[in-house]
Coordinates of C-alpha atoms in Angstrom, one line a residue:
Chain A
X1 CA 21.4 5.7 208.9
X2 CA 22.4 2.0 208.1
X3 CA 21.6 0.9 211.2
X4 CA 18.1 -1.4 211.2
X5 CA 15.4 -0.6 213.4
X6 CA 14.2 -3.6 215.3
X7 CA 11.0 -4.1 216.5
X8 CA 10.1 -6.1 219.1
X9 CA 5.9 -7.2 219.1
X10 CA 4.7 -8.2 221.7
X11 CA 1.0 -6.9 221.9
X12 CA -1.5 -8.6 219.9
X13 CA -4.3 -6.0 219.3
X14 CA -4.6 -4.8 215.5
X15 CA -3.8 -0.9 216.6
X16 CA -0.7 -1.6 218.0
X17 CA -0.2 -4.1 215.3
X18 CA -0.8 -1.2 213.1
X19 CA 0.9 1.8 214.9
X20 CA 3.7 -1.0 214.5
X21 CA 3.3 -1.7 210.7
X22 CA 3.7 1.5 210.0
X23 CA 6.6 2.5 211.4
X24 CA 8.3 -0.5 209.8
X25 CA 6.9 0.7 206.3
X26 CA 8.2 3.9 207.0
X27 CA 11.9 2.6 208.1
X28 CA 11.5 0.6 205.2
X29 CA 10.7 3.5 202.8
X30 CA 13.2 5.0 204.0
X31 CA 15.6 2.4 202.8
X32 CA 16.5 1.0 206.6
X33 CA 16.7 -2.6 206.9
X34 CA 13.9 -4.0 209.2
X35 CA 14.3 -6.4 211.9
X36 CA 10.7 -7.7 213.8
X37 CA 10.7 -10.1 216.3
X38 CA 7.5 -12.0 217.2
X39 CA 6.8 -12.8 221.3
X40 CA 3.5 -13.4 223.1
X41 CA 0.2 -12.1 221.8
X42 CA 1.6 -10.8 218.4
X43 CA 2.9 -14.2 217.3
X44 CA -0.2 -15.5 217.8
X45 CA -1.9 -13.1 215.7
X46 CA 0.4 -14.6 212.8
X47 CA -1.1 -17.6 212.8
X48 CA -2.1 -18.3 208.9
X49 CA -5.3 -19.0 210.7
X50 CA -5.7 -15.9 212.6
X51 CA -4.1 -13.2 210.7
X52 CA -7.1 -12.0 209.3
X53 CA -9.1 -12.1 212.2
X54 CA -10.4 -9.0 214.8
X55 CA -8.0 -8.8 217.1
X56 CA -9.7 -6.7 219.2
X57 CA -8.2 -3.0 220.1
X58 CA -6.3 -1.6 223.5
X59 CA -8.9 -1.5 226.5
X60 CA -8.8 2.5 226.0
X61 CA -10.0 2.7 222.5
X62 CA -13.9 2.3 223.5
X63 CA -16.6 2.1 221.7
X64 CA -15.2 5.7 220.1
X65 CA -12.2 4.4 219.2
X66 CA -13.6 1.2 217.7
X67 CA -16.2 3.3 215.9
X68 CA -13.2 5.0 214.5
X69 CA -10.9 2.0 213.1
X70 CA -14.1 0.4 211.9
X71 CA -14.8 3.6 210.0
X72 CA -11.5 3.9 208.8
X73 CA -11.4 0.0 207.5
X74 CA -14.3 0.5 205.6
X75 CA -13.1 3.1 204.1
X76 CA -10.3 1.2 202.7
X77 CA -7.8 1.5 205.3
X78 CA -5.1 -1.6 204.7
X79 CA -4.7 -4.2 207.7
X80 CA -1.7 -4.4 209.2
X81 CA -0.8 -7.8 207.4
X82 CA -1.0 -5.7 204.0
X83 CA 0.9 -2.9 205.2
X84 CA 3.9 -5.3 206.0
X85 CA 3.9 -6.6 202.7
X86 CA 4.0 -4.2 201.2
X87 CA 6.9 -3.3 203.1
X88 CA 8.3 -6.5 202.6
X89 CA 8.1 -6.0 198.9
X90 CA 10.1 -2.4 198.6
X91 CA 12.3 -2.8 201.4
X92 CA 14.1 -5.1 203.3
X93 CA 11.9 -5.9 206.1
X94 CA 12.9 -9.6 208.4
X95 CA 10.5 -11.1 210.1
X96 CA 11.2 -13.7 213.0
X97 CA 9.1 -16.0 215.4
X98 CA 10.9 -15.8 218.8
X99 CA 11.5 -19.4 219.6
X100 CA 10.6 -19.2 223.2
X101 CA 7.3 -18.1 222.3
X102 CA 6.9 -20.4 219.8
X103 CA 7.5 -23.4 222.5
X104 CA 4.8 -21.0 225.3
X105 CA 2.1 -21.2 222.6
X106 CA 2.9 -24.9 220.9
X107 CA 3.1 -23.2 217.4
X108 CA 5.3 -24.8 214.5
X109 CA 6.6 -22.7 211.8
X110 CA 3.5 -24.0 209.3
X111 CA 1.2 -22.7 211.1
X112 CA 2.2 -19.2 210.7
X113 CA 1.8 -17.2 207.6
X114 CA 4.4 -16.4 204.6
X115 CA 5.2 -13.2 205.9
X116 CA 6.8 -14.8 208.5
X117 CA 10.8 -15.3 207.8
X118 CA 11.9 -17.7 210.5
X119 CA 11.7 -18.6 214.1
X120 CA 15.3 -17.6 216.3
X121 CA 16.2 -16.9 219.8
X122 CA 16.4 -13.2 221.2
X123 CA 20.5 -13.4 221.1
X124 CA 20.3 -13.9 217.3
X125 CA 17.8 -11.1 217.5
X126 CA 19.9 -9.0 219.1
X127 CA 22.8 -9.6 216.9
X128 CA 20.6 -9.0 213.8
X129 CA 19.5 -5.6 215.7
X130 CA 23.2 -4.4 216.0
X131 CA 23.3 -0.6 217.8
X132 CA 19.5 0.2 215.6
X133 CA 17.3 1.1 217.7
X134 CA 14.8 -1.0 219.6
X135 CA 11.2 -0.8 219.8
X136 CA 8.8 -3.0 222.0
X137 CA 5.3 -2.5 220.8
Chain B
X1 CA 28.5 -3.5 221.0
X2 CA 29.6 -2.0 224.3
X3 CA 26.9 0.3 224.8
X4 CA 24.7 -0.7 227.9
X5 CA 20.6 -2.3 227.0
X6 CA 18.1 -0.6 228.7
X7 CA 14.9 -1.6 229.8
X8 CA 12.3 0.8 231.0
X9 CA 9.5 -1.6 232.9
X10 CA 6.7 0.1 233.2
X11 CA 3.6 -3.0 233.2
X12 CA 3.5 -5.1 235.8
X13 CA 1.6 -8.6 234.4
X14 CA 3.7 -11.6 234.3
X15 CA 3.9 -11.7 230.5
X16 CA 5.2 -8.5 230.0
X17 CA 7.7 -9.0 232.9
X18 CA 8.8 -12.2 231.3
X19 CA 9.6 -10.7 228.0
X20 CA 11.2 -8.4 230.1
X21 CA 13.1 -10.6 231.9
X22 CA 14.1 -12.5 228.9
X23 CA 15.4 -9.3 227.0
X24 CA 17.3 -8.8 229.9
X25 CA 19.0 -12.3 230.3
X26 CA 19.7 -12.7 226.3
X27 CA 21.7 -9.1 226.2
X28 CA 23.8 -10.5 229.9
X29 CA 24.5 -13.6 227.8
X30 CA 26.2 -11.5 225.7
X31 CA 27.8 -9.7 227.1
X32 CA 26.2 -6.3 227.3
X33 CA 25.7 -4.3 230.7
X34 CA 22.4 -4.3 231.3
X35 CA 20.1 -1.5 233.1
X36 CA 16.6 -2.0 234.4
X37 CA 14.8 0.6 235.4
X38 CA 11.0 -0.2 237.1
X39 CA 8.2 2.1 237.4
X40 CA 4.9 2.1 238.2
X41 CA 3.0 -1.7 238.5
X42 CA 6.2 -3.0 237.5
X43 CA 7.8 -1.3 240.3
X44 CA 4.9 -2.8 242.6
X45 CA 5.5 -6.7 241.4
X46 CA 9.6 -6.2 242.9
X47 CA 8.0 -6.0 246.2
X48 CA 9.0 -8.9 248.7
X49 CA 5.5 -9.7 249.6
X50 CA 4.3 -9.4 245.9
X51 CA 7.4 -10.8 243.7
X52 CA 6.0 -14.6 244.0
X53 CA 2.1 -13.8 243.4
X54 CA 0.6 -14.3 240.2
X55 CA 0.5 -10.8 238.3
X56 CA -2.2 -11.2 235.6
X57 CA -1.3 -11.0 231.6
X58 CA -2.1 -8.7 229.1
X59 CA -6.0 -8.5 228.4
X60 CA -5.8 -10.0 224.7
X61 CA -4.2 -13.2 226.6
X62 CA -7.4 -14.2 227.1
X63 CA -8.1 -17.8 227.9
X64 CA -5.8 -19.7 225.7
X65 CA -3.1 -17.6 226.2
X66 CA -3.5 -17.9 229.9
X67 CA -3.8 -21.7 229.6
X68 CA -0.7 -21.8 228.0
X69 CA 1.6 -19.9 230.1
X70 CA -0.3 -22.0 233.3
X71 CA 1.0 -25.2 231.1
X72 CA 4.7 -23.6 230.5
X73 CA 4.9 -23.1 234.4
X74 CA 3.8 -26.6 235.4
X75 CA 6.3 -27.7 232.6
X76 CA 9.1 -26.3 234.7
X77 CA 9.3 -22.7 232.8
X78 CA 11.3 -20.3 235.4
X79 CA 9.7 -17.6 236.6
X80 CA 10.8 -13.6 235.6
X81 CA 12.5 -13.2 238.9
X82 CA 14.5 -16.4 238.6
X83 CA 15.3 -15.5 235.1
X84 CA 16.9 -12.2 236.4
X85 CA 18.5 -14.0 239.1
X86 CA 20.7 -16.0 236.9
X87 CA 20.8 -12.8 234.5
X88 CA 22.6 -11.3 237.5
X89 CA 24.8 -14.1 238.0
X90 CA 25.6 -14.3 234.8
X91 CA 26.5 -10.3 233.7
X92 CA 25.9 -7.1 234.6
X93 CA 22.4 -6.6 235.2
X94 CA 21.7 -3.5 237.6
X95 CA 18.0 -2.9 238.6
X96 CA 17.1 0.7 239.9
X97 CA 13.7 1.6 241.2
X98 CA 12.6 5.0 239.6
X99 CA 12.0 7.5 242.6
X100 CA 8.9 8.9 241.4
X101 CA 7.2 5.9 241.5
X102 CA 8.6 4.7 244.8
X103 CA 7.5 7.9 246.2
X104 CA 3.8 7.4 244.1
X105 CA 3.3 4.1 245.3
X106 CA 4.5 5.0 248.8
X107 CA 7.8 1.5 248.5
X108 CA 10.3 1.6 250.7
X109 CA 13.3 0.3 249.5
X110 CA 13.4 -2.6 252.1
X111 CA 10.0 -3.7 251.0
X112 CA 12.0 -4.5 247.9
X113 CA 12.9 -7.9 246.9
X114 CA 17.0 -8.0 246.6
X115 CA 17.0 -8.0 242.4
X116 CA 16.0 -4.4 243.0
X117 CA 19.8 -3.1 243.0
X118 CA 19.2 0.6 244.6
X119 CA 16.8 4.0 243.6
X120 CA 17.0 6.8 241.5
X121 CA 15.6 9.2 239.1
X122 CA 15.3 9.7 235.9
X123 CA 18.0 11.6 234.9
X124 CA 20.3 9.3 236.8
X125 CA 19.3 6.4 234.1
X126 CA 19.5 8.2 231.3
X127 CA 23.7 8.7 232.5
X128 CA 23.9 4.8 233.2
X129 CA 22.0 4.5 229.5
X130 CA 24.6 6.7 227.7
X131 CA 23.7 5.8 223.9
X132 CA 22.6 2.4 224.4
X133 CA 18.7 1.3 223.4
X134 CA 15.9 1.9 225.4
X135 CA 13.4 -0.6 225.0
X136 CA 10.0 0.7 227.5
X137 CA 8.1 -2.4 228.2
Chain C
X1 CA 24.6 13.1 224.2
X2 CA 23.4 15.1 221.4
X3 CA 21.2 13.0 219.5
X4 CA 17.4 13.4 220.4
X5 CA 15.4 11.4 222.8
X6 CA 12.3 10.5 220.7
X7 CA 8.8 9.1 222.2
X8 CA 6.3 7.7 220.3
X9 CA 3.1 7.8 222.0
X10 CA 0.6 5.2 221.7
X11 CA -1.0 4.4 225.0
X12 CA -4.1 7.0 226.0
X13 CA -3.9 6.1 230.1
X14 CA -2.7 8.5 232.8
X15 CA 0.0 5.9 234.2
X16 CA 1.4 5.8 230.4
X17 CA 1.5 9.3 229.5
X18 CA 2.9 10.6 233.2
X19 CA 5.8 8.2 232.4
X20 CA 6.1 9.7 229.3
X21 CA 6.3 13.0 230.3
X22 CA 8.7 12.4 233.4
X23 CA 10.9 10.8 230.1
X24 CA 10.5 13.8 228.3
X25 CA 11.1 15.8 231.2
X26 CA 14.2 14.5 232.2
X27 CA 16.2 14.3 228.6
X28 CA 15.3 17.8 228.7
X29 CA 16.8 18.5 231.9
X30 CA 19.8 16.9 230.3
X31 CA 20.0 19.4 227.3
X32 CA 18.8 16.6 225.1
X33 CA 16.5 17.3 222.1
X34 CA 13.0 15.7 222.6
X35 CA 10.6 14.3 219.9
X36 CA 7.4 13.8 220.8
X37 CA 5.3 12.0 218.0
X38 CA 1.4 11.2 219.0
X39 CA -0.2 8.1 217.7
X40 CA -4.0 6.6 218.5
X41 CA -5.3 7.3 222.3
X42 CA -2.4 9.3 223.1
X43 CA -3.2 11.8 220.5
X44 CA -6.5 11.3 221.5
X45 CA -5.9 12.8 224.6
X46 CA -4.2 15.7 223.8
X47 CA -7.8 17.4 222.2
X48 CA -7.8 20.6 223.7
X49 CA -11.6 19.0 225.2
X50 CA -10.0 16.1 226.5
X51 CA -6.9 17.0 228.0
X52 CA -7.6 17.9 231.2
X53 CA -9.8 14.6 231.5
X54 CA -9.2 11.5 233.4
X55 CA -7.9 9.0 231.0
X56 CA -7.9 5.8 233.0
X57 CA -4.8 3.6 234.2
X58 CA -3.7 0.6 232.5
X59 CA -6.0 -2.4 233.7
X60 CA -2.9 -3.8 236.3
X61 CA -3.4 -1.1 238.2
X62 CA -6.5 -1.9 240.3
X63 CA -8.3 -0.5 243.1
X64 CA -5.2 -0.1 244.9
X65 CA -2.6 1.7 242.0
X66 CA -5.8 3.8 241.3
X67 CA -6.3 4.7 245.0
X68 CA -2.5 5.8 245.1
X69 CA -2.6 7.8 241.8
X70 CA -5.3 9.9 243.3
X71 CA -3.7 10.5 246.5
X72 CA -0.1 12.1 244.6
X73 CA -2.7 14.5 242.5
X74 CA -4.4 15.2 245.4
X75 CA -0.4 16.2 246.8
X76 CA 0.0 18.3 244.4
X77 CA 1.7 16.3 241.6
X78 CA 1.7 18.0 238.3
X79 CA -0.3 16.1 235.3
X80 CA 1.0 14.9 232.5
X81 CA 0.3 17.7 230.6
X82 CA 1.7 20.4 233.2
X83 CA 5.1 18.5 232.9
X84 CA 5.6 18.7 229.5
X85 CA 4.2 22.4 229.3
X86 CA 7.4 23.1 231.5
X87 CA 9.7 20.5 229.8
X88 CA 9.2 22.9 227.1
X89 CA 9.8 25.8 228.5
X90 CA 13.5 24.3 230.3
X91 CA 14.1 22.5 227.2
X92 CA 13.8 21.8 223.2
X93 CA 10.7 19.5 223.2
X94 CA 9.2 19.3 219.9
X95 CA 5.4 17.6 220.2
X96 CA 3.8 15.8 216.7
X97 CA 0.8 14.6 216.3
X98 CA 1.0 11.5 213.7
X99 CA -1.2 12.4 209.9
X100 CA -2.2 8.7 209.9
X101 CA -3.5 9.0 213.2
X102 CA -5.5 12.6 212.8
X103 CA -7.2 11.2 210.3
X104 CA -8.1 7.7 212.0
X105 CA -9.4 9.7 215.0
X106 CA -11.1 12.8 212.1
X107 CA -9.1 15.1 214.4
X108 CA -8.2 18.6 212.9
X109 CA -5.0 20.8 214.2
X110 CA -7.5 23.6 215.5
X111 CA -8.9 20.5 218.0
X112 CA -5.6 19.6 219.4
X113 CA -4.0 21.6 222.5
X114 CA -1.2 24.2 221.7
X115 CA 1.5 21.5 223.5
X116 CA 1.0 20.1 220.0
X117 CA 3.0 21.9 217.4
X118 CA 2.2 20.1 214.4
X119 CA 1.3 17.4 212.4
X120 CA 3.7 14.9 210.5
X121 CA 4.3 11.6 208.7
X122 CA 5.9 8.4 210.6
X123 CA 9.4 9.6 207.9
X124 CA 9.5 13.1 209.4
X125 CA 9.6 11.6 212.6
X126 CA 12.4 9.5 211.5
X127 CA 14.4 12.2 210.0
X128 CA 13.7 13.9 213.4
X129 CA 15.4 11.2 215.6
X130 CA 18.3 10.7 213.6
X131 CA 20.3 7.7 215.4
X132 CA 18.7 9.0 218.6
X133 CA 16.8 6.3 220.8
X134 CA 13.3 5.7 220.1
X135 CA 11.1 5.2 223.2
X136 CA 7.2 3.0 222.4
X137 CA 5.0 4.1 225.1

C-alpha cells in the first residue's frame, strides 16, 4: 500500500479524537503516509490553548463510559495529542487546518499547536489524499 | 483520479451537512463524479418543508461554536443546500435517497427538495461507487 | 470488486449501528468481503448483556425520528444485530472487536456476543482491508 490514508476530523470529543489517533499511528507504523485534515469541532480542539483540555466524550459514553476513559487515563493511557506525535516522529504523518474552518472559527495559524503542519483548502486536501482512502471521524 | 467520491450522509445538523456539502463541492471542482447518498436525519433535512430550517450542530458546538457559525451566516456564508446547488451546476453531483430510510421515515419522494436526484438501495450505490472513497458523515 | 468493504465502528446508537449493518449487509449481498472492526460504544454494545438493549439515537433525532424508529420495529424490521447475523450467513463478514478498546471498556472475549469473532490490533485491521474502502461509523 503506498497510497496515504486521509483522515478527515471533524468531531471534537477526545474518544473520537482518540479512536482517530490511533488509526493514524497505526497507518503510520505501518509505514503509510498520513494525511489529516482539521474542520469544525476538531480544529478547535487544536488550539495551543485547548489541546490539553477535557473535551468531553460522545453523548453515549455516560457516566460508564466516562468512568472508563478516566480510569484508563489515570492509568497512563496517552492523550490523543501524544499519540500523534508520536506518530509524527516515526512516520510521516501531515497535519492541515482546513481553511474554511479556520475563517468559521476566526483562528490564525498561531494559535494552533506545533503539531499542526499548515492550514489548506479541501481541493489541496484531496489532491494530497490521492485514491487512499478517506476517513471522516 | 476518475473513480467517483462518495458520501454517505447519515447526520442531519447543519454542521455536519456543511462539511458535507463542502466535500462534495471541492471533489465537483475537480472534476470527480460525485455520489451522495442520504439516510436517516440527513435524509429528513432534504425535505422541502425542512431544507431551509435551522438543523442544530453537533453537541460539542456548544455556545461558541454556535455563535460562530450564526456570525459566518450573517457574514453572507451559503447555506449546504446552496453549496450543493452550485456543486450541481458545476459537475456531476447525483444525490439518491437511500430506500430504507425513505420507507423508515415514511418520505415521499415529492416531499423531497429537487437536489434529491432519485431513490435507491444500498446495493444500487455501492455499483454507482465502484472503487471510489466512501467518506460516511 | 474484490477488495473488502471495511467498517470501523465507533458510534454505540441504534440509528448508527442499523446503518452499519444495512452497509455490511449489502457489500455482502454483492460478494464483497466485509470487515467489521469494533471500537468504543459500538463494541460496547455488542456484550452479549447488552445487545439486545436499546442503545439510543443520535441526539438529531428527536421526539419525532424516535417515534418513527419504533414504529419500523414494531413492523417487523430486523435489528441491527439480526442483519448482520444473516449478512453472515449470505456472505464473508468477518466482526473484530478492537484490543485497545477491550481494554478501555475491561471487556473480556467470553463477554462479547458470538457475532464477534475476535479481537485484534488497529494493523491487523489494516492488513485486513488491503486497498479496500474504509467506512467511520
Amino acid at each position: 500500500m503506498d497510497e496515504p490514508l486521509n483522515l478527515v476530523l471533524f468531531s471534537g470529543t477526545d474518544d473520537k479524537l482518540q479512536a482517530a489517533a490511533v488509526l493514524a499511528a497505526g497507518a503510520a507504523a505501518l509505514g503509510r503516509p498520513v494525511n489529516v485534515f482539521l474542520q469544525y469541532w476538531a480544529l478547535d480542539a487544536f488550539r495551543t490553548a485547548r489541546i490539553g483540555r477535557d473535551h468531553g466524550l460522545a453523548p453515549e459514553a455516560g457516566p460508564e463510559g466516562r468512568a472508563h476513559v478516566v480510569a484508563l487515563a489515570s492509568a497512563g493511557q496517552q492523550p490523543w495529542a501524544e499519540i500523534l506525535r508520536q506518530a509524527k516522529e516515526i512516520g510521516s504523518v501531515d497535519i492541515q487546518a482546513c481553511s474554511l474552518s479556520m475563517d468559521l472559527l476566526a483562528i490564525e495559524q498561531s494559535d494552533l499547536d506545533p503539531l499542526v503542519d499548515g492550514v489548506e483548502g479541501v481541493t489541496a486536501f484531496y489532491l494530497s489524499a490521492g485514491a487512499g482512502q478517506i476517513v471522516f471521524v
